[in-house]
CSV table of C-alpha atoms in Angstrom, one decimal:
chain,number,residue,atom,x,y,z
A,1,UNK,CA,-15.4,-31.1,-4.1
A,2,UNK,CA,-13.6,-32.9,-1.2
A,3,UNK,CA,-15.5,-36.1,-1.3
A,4,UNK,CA,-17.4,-36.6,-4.5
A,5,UNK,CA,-16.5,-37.6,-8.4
A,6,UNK,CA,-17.7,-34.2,-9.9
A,7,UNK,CA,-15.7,-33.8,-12.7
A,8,UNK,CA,-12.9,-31.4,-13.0
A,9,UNK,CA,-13.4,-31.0,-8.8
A,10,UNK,CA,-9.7,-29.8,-8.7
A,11,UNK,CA,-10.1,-26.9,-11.1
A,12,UNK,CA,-13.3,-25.8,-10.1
A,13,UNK,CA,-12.1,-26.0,-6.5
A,14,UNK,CA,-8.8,-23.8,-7.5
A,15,UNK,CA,-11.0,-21.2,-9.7
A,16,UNK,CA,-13.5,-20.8,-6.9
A,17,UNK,CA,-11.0,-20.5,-3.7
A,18,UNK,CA,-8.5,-18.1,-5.4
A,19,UNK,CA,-10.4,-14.7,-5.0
A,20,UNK,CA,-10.6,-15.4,-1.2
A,21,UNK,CA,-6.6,-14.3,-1.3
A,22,UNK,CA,-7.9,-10.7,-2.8
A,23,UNK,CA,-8.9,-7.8,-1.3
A,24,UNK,CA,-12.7,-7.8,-1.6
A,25,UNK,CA,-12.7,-4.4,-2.4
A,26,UNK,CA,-11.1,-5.6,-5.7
A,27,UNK,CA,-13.9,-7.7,-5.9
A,28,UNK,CA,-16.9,-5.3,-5.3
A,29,UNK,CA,-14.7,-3.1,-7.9
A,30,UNK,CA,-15.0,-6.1,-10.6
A,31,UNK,CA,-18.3,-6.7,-10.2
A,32,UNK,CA,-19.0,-2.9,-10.6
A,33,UNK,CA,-17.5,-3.1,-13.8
A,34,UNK,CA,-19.6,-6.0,-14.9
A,35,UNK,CA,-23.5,-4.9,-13.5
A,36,UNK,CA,-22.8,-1.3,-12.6
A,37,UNK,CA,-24.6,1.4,-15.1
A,38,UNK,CA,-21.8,1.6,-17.4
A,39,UNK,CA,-20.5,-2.0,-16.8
A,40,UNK,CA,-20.2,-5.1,-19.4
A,41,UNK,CA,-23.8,-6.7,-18.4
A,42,UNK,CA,-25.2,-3.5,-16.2
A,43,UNK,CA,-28.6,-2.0,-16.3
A,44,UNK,CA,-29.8,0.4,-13.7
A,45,UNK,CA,-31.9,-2.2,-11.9
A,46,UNK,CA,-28.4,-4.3,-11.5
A,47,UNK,CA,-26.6,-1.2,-10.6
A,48,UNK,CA,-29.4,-0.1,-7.7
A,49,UNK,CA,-28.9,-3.9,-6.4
A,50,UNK,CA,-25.3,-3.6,-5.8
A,51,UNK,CA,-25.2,-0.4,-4.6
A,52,UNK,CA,-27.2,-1.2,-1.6
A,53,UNK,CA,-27.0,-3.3,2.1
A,54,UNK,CA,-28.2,-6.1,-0.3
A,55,UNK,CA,-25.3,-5.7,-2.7
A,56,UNK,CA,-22.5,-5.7,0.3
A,57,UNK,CA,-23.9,-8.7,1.9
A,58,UNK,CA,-24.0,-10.9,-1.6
A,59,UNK,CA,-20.4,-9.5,-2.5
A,60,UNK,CA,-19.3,-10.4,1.3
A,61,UNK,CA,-20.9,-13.6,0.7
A,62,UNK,CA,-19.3,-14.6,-2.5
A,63,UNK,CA,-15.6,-13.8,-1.3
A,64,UNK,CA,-16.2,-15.5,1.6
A,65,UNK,CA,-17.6,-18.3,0.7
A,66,UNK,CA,-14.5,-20.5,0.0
A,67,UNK,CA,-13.1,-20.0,3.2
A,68,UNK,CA,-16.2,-22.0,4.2
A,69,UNK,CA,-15.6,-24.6,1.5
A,70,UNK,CA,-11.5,-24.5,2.3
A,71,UNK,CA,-11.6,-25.7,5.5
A,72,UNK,CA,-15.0,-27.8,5.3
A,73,UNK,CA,-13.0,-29.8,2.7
A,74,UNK,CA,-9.9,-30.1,4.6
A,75,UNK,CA,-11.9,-31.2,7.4
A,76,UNK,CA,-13.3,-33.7,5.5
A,77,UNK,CA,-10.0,-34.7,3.5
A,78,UNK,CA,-8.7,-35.5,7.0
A,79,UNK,CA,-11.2,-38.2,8.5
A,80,UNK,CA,-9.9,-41.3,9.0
A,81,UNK,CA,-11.5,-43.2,6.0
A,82,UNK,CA,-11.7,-46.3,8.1
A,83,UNK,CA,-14.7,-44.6,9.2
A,84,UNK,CA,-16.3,-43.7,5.6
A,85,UNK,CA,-15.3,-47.4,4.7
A,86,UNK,CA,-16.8,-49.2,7.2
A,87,UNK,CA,-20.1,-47.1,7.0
A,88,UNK,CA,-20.4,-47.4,2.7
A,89,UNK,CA,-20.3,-51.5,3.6
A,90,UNK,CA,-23.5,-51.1,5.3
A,91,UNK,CA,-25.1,-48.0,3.7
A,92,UNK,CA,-25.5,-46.0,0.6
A,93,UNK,CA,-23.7,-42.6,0.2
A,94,UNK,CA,-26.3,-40.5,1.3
A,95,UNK,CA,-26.5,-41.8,4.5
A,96,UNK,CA,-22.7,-41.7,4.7
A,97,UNK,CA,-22.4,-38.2,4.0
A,98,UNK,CA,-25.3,-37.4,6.5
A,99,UNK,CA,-24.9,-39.9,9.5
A,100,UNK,CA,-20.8,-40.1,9.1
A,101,UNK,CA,-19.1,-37.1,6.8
A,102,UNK,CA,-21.2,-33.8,8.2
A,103,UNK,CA,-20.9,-34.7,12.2
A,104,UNK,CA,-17.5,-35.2,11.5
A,105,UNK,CA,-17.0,-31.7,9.5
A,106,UNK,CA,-19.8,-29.2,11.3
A,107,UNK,CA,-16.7,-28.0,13.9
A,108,UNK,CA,-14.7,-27.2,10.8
A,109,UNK,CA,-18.1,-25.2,9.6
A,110,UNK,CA,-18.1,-23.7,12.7
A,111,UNK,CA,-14.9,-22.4,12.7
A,112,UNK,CA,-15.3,-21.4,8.8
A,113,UNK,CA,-18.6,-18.8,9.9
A,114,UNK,CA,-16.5,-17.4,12.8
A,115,UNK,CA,-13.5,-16.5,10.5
A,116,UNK,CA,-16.1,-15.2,7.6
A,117,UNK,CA,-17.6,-13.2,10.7
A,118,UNK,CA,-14.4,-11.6,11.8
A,119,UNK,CA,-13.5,-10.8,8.2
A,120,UNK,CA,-16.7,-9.3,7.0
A,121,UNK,CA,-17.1,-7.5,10.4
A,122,UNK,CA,-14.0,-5.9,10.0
A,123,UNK,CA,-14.5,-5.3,6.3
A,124,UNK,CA,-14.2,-1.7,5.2
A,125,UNK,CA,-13.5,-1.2,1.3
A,126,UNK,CA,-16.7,-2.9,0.3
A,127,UNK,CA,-19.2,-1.1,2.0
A,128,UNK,CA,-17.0,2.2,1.7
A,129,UNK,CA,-17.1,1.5,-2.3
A,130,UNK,CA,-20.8,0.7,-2.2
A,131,UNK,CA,-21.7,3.7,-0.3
A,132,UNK,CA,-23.5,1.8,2.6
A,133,UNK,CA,-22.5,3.2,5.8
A,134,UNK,CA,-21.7,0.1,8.8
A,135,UNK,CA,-20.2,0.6,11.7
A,136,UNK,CA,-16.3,0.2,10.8
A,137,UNK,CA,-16.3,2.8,7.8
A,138,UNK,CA,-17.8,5.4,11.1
A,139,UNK,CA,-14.8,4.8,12.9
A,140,UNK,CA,-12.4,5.4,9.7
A,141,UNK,CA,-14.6,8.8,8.9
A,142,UNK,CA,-12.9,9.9,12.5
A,143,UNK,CA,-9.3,8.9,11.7
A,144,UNK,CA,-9.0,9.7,8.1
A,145,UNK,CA,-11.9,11.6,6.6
A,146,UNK,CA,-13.5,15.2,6.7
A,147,UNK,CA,-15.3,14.3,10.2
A,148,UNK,CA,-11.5,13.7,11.8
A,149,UNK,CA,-12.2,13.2,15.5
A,150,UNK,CA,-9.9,11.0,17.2
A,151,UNK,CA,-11.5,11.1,20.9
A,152,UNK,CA,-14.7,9.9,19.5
A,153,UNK,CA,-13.0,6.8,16.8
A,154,UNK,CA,-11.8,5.5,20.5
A,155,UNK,CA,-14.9,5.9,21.8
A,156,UNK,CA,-16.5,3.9,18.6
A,157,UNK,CA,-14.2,1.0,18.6
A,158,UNK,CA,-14.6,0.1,22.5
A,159,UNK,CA,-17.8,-1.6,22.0
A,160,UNK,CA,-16.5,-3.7,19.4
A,161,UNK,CA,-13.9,-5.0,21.9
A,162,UNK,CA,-17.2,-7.1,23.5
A,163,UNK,CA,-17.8,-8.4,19.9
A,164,UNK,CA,-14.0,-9.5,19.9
A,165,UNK,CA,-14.1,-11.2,23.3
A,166,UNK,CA,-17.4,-12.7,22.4
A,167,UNK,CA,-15.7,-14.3,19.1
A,168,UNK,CA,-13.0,-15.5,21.2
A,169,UNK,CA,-15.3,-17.7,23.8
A,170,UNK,CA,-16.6,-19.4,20.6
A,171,UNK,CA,-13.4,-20.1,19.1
A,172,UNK,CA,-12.2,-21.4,22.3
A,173,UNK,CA,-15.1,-23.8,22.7
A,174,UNK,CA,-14.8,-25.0,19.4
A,175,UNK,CA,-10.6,-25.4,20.0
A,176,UNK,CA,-11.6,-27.5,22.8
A,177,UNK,CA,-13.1,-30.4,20.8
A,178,UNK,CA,-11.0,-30.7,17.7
A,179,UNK,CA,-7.4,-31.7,17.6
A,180,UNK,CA,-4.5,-30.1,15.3
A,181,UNK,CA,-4.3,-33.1,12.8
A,182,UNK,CA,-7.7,-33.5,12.5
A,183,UNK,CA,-7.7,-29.5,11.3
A,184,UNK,CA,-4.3,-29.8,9.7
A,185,UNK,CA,-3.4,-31.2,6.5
A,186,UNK,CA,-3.1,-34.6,6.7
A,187,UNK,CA,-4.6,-36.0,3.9
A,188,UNK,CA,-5.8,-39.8,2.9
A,189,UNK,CA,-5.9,-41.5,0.2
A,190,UNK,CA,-9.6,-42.3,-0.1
A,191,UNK,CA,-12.4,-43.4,-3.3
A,192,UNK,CA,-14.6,-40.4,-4.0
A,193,UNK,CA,-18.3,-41.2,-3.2
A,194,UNK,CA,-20.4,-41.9,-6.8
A,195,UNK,CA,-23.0,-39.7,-7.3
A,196,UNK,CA,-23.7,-41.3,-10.1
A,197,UNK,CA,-27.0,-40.0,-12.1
A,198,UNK,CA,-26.5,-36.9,-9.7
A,199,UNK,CA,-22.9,-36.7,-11.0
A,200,UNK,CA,-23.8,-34.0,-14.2
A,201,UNK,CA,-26.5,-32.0,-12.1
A,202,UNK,CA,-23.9,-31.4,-9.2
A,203,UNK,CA,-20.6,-30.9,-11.5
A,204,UNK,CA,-23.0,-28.3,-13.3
A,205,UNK,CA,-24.0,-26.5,-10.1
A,206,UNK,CA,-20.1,-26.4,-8.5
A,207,UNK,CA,-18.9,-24.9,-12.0
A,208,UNK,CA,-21.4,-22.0,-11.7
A,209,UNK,CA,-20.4,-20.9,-8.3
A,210,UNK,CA,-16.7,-21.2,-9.4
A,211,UNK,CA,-17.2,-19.1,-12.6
A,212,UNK,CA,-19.4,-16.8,-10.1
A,213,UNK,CA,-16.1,-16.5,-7.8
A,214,UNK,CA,-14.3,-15.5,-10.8
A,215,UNK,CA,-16.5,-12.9,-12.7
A,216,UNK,CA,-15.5,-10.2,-10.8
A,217,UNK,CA,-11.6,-10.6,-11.8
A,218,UNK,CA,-12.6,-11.4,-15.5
A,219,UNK,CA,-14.1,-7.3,-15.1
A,220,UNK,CA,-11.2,-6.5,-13.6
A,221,UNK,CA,-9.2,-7.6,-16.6
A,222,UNK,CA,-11.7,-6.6,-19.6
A,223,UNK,CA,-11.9,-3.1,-18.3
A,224,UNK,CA,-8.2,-3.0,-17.7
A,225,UNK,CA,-7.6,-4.1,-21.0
A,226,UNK,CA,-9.4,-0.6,-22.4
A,227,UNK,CA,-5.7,1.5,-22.1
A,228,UNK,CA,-6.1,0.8,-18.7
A,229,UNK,CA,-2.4,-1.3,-18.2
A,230,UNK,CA,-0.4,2.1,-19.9
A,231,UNK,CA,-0.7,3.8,-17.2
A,232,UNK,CA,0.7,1.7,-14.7
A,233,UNK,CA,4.1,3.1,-13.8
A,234,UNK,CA,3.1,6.4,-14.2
A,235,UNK,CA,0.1,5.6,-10.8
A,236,UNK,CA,1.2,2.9,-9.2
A,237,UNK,CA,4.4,4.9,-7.7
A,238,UNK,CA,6.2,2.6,-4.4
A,239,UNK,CA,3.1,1.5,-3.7
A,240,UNK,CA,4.0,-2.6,-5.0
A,241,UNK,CA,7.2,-2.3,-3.3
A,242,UNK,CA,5.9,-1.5,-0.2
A,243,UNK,CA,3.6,-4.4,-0.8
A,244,UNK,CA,6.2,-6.5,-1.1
A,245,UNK,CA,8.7,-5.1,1.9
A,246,UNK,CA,6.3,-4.6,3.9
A,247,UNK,CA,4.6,-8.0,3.5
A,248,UNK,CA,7.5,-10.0,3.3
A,249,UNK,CA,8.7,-8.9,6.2
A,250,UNK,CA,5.6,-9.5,8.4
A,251,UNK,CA,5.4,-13.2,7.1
A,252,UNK,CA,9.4,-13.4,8.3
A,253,UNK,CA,8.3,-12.5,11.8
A,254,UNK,CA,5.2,-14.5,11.4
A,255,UNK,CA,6.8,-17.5,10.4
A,256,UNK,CA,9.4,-17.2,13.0
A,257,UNK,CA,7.0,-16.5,15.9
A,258,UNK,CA,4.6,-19.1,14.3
A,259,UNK,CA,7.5,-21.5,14.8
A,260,UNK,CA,8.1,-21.1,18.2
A,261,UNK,CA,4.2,-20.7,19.6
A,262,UNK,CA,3.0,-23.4,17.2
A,263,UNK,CA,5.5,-25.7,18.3
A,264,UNK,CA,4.5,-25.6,22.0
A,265,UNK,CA,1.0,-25.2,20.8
A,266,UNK,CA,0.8,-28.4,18.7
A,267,UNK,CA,3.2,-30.2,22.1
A,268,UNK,CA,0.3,-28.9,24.2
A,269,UNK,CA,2.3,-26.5,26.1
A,270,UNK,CA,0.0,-23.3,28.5
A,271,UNK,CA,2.3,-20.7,27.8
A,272,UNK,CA,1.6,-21.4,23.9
A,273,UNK,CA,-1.9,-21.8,24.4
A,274,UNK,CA,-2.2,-18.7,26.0
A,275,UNK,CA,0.1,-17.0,23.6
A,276,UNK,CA,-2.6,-18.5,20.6
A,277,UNK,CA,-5.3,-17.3,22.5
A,278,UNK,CA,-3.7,-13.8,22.3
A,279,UNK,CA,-3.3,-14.1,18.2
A,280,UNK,CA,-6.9,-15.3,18.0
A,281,UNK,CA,-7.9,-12.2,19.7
A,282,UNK,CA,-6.4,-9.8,17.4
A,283,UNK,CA,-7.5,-11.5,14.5
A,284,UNK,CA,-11.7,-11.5,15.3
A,285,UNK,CA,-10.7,-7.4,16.7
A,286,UNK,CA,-12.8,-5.9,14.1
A,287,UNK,CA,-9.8,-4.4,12.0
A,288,UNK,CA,-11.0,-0.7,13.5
A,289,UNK,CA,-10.2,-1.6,17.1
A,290,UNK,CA,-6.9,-2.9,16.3
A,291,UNK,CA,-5.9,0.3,14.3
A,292,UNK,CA,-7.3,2.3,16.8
A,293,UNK,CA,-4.8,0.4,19.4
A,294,UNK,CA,-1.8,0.9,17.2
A,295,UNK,CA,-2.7,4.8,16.7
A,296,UNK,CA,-2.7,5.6,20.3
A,297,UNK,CA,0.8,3.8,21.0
A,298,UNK,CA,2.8,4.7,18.3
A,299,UNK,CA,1.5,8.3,17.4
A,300,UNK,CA,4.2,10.0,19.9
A,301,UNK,CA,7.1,11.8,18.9
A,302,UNK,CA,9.1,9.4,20.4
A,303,UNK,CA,8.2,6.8,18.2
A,304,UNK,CA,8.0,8.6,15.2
A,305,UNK,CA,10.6,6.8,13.7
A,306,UNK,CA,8.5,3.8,13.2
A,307,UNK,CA,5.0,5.4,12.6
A,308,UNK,CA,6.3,7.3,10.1
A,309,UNK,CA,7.7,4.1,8.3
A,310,UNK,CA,7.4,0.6,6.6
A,311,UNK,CA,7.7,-0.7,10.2
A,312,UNK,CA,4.2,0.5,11.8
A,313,UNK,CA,2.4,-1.1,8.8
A,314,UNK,CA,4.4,-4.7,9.7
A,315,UNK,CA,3.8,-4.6,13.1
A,316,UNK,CA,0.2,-4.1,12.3
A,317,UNK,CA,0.2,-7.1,9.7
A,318,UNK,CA,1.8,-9.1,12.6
A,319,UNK,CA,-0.4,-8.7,15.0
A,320,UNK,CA,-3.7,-9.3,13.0
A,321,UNK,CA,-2.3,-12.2,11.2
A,322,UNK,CA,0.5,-13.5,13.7
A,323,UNK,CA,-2.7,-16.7,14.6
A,324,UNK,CA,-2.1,-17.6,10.5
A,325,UNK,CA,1.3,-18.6,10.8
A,326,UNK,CA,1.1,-20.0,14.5
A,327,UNK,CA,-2.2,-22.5,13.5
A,328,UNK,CA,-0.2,-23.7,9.7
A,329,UNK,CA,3.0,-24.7,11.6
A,330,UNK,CA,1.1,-26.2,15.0
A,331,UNK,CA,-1.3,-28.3,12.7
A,332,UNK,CA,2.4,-29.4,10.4
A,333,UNK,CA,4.2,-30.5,13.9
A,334,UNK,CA,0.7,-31.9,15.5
A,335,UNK,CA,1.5,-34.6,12.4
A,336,UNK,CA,5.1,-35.1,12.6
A,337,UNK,CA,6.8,-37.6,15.2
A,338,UNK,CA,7.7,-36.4,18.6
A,339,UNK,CA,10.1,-39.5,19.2
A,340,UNK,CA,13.1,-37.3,17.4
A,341,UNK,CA,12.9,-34.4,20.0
A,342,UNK,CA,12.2,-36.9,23.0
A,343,UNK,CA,15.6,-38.5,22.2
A,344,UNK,CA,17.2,-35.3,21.9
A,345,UNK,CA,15.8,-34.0,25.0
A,346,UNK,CA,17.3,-37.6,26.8
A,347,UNK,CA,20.9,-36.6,25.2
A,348,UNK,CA,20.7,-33.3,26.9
A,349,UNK,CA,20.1,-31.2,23.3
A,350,UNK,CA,18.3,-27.4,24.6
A,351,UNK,CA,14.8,-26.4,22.8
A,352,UNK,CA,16.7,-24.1,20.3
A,353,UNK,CA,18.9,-27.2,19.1
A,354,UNK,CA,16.2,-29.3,19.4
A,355,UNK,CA,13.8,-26.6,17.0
A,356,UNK,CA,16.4,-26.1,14.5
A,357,UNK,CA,18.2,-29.6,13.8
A,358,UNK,CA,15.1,-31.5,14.2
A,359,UNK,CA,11.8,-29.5,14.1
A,360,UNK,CA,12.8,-26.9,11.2
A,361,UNK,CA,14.3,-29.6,8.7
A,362,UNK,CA,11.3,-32.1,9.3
A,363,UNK,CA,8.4,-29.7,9.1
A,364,UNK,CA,10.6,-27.3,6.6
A,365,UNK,CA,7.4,-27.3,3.8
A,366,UNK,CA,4.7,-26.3,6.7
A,367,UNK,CA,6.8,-23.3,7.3
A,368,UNK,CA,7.5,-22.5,4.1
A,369,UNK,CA,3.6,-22.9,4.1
A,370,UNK,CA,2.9,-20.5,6.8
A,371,UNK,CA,5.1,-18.0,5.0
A,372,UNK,CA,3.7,-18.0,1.6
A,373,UNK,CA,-0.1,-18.2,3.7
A,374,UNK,CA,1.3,-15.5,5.9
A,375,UNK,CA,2.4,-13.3,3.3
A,376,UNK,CA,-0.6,-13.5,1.2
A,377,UNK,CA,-3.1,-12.3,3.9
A,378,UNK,CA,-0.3,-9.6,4.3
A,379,UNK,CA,-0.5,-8.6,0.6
A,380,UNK,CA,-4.5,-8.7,0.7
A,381,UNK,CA,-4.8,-6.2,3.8
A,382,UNK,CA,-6.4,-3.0,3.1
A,383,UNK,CA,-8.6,-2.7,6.6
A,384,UNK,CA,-5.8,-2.4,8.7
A,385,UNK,CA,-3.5,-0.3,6.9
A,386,UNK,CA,-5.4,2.4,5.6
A,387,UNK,CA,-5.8,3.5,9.0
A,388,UNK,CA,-2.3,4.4,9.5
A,389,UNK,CA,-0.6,3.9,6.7
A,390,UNK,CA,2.2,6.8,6.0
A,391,UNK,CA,2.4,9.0,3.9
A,392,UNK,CA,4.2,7.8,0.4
A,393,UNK,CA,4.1,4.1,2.1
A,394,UNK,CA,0.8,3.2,1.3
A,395,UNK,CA,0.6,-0.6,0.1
A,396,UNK,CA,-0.9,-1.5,-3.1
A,397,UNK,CA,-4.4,-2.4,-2.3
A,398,UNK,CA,-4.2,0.9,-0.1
A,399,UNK,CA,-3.1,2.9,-3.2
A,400,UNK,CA,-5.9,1.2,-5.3
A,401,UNK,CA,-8.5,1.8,-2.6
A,402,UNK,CA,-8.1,5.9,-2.6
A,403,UNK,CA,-7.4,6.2,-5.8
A,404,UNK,CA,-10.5,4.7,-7.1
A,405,UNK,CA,-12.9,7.9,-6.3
A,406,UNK,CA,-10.8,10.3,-8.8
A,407,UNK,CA,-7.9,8.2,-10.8
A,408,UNK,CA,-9.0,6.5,-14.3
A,409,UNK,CA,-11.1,3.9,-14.2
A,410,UNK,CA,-9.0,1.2,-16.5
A,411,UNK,CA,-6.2,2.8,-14.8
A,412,UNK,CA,-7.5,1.7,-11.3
A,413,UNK,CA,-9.0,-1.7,-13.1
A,414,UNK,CA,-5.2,-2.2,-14.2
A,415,UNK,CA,-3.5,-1.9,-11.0
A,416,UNK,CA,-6.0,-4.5,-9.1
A,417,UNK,CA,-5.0,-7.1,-12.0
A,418,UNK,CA,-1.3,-6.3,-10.7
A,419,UNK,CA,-2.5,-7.4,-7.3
A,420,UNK,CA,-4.0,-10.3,-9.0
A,421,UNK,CA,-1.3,-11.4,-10.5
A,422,UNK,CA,0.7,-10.7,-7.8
A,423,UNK,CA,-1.4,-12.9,-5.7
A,424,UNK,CA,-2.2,-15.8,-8.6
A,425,UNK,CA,2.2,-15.9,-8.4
A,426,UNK,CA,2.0,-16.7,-4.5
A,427,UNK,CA,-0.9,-19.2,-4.6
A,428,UNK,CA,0.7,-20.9,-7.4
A,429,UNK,CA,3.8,-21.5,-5.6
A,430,UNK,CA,1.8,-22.6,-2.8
A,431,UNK,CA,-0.1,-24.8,-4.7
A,432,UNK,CA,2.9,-26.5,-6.3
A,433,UNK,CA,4.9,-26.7,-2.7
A,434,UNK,CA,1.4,-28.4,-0.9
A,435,UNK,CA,1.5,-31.2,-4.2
A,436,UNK,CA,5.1,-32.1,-3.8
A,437,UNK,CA,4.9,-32.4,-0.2
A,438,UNK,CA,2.1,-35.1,-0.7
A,439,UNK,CA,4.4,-37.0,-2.8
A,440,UNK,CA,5.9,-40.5,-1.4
């Protein structure tokens, strides 16, 4: 998709990353409506299948595969084509792409399995809906089920923290031999390699894992589409509003902290390093741990006044997802000229003149980027809150989620196409805000 003349590469590229900016709950519920017993194409051998360890791992795998193929292809999208040039004078394409394209891309691979690890480690709706029992839906049992034990939920989750620091010695080896713009978005201008009599073969294969990635929504829709959308206002109560609050507010913060630590990050300042290293931890925390965290500080009656609230659910968004906003806005300044703020620092302009008459306006898009990024991963979060979400606030994927056991089936079909659509109206404005930013 990123190097190659399949045709159509852009759509099937856009219809096979979207669902990775869903819930994969939503997604396990799609494909239940498609293969379960009563589903579109089920039978009871397709049913048995996904409701099994087999079932989570191939519904894991197919939401999380375009995270691997997003940042393989930006990876790949950013090599300096002098390189691909100067090796297709001399060589054919297959040796290209296997003695100069994959080196080149494997610490972008890298990176992609360690953030589909953290994310599938820490996922809980999908093995919770499919009735497997992993490790992260024993810790929720203790804080939110039948088997309520709080003492032993803490004593769950400290193992994990090992996992976590584990996760973080990888990612900082890997940090140590790639450089922002490399992983950024800088993007050149480049002819795609022929594939010539492969060209049909290989467009055929990409189009059936893109319509694959989007099955699941299609169930989504055709059950919602049995009386299922009528009764939306009567179920979906605050529950999109605090969506939307709550989200938008944690992708304020995020951006705003993003620009800050990013900045220094992307100028190679310790203190930001540091700080990054901090965000990169609480994102690979499986989702458990970090809900257990915020449980035991805020549950007091003196803090009431945000656990009860909006507010404990955005400081939970920000700390899981704070590393989203500070890596979009370092790899945007990492590209940008430094010359500006080196003058201004010679005229005597402080860093908070310097970040907002030269840094913000020049780099405006990338944070409006990290925003729009930020508040999607905010909007998909169902892991996190539904640990301590309050009551009456829960967010919409967190209303979809317990509802699904004993609310109406097209009912509960319809309100995870409102958190597809909600979603599909983000990504789009992403989408059109990353095209007229590579405009000349």
């Amino acid at each position: 998709l990123a190097k190659t003349d399949v045709r159509g590469r852009q759509a099937a590229f856009l219809v096979h990353a979207f669902p990775m900016f869903l819930p994969p709950f939503l997604l396990a519920l799609g494909w239940f409506h498609l293969l379960g017993r009563g589903g579109i194409l089920g039978a009871e051998a397709s049913s048995r299948l996904l409701f099994s360890f087999a079932g989570v791992v191939l519904v894991l795998a197919l939401a999380f595969t375009p995270v691997v193929t997003s940042l393989v292809a930006l990876a790949l999208r950013g090599i300096d084509p002098s390189f691909e040039e100067a090796a297709r004078i001399v060589a054919g394409p297959r040796r290209v792409v296997t003695r100069i394209l994959l080196p080149l891309a494997w610490p972008a691979a890298a990176l992609a399995a360690l953030v589909v690890f953290a994310l599938a480690f820490s996922e809980l709706g999908v093995p919770m809906f499919l009735r497997v029992r992993l490790y992260p839906a024993a810790v929720f049992a203790r804080l939110g089920g039948v088997e309520y034990a709080p003492g032993e939920a803490f004593g769950l989750a400290v193992p994990l923290l090992g996992v976590a620091l584990g996760l973080l010695g990888f990612e900082r080896s890997l940090a140590a031999r790639r450089s922002f713009p490399v992983l950024g978005l800088r993007q050149r201008v480049t002819i795609p390699l022929p594939l010539g009599a492969w060209r049909g073969p290989a467009g055929g294969i990409v189009w059936v894992l893109a319509v694959l990635s989007g099955l699941p929504v299609a169930g989504l829709v055709l059950k919602a589409s049995a009386g299922g959308f009528a009764g939306v206002p009567a179920w979906i109560g605050a529950s999109l509003t605090n969506s939307i609050v709550s989200a938008g507010v944690a992708a304020t913060i995020i951006a705003a902290l993003g620009l800050v630590v990013g900045h220094g990050l992307a100028r190679g300042r310790a203190g930001s390093r540091l700080l990054d290293a901090a965000g990169v931890l609480a994102f690979v925390t499986p989702a458990a741990v970090l809900g257990v965290g915020l449980i035991s500080l805020w549950n007091r009656p003196a803090t009431q006044v945000v656990y009860g609230s909006l507010a404990i659910i955005v400081i939970g968004d920000v700390a899981r997802y704070g590393v989203v906003g500070v890596r979009t806005i370092a790899a945007a300044v990492a590209q940008g000229p430094v010359e500006h703020e080196q003058v201004a620092a010679v005229a005597g302009a402080g860093f908070a003149r310097r970040l907002f008459r030269i840094v913000v306006p020049i780099h405006r898009r990338g944070l409006a980027g990290a925003w729009l990024l930020a508040l999607v991963f905010c909007l998909r979060d169902l892991e996190t809150a539904v640990l301590f979400y309050p009551p009456g606030r829960e967010p919409l994927p967190v209303r979809i989620f317990t509802l699904e056991a004993n609310g109406p089936e097209s009912v509960v079909a319809a309100l995870a196409v409102v958190q597809v659509a909600l979603t599909a109206t983000i990504v789009a404005a992403g989408a059109a805000l990353l095209r007229r930013a590579q405009r000349p």
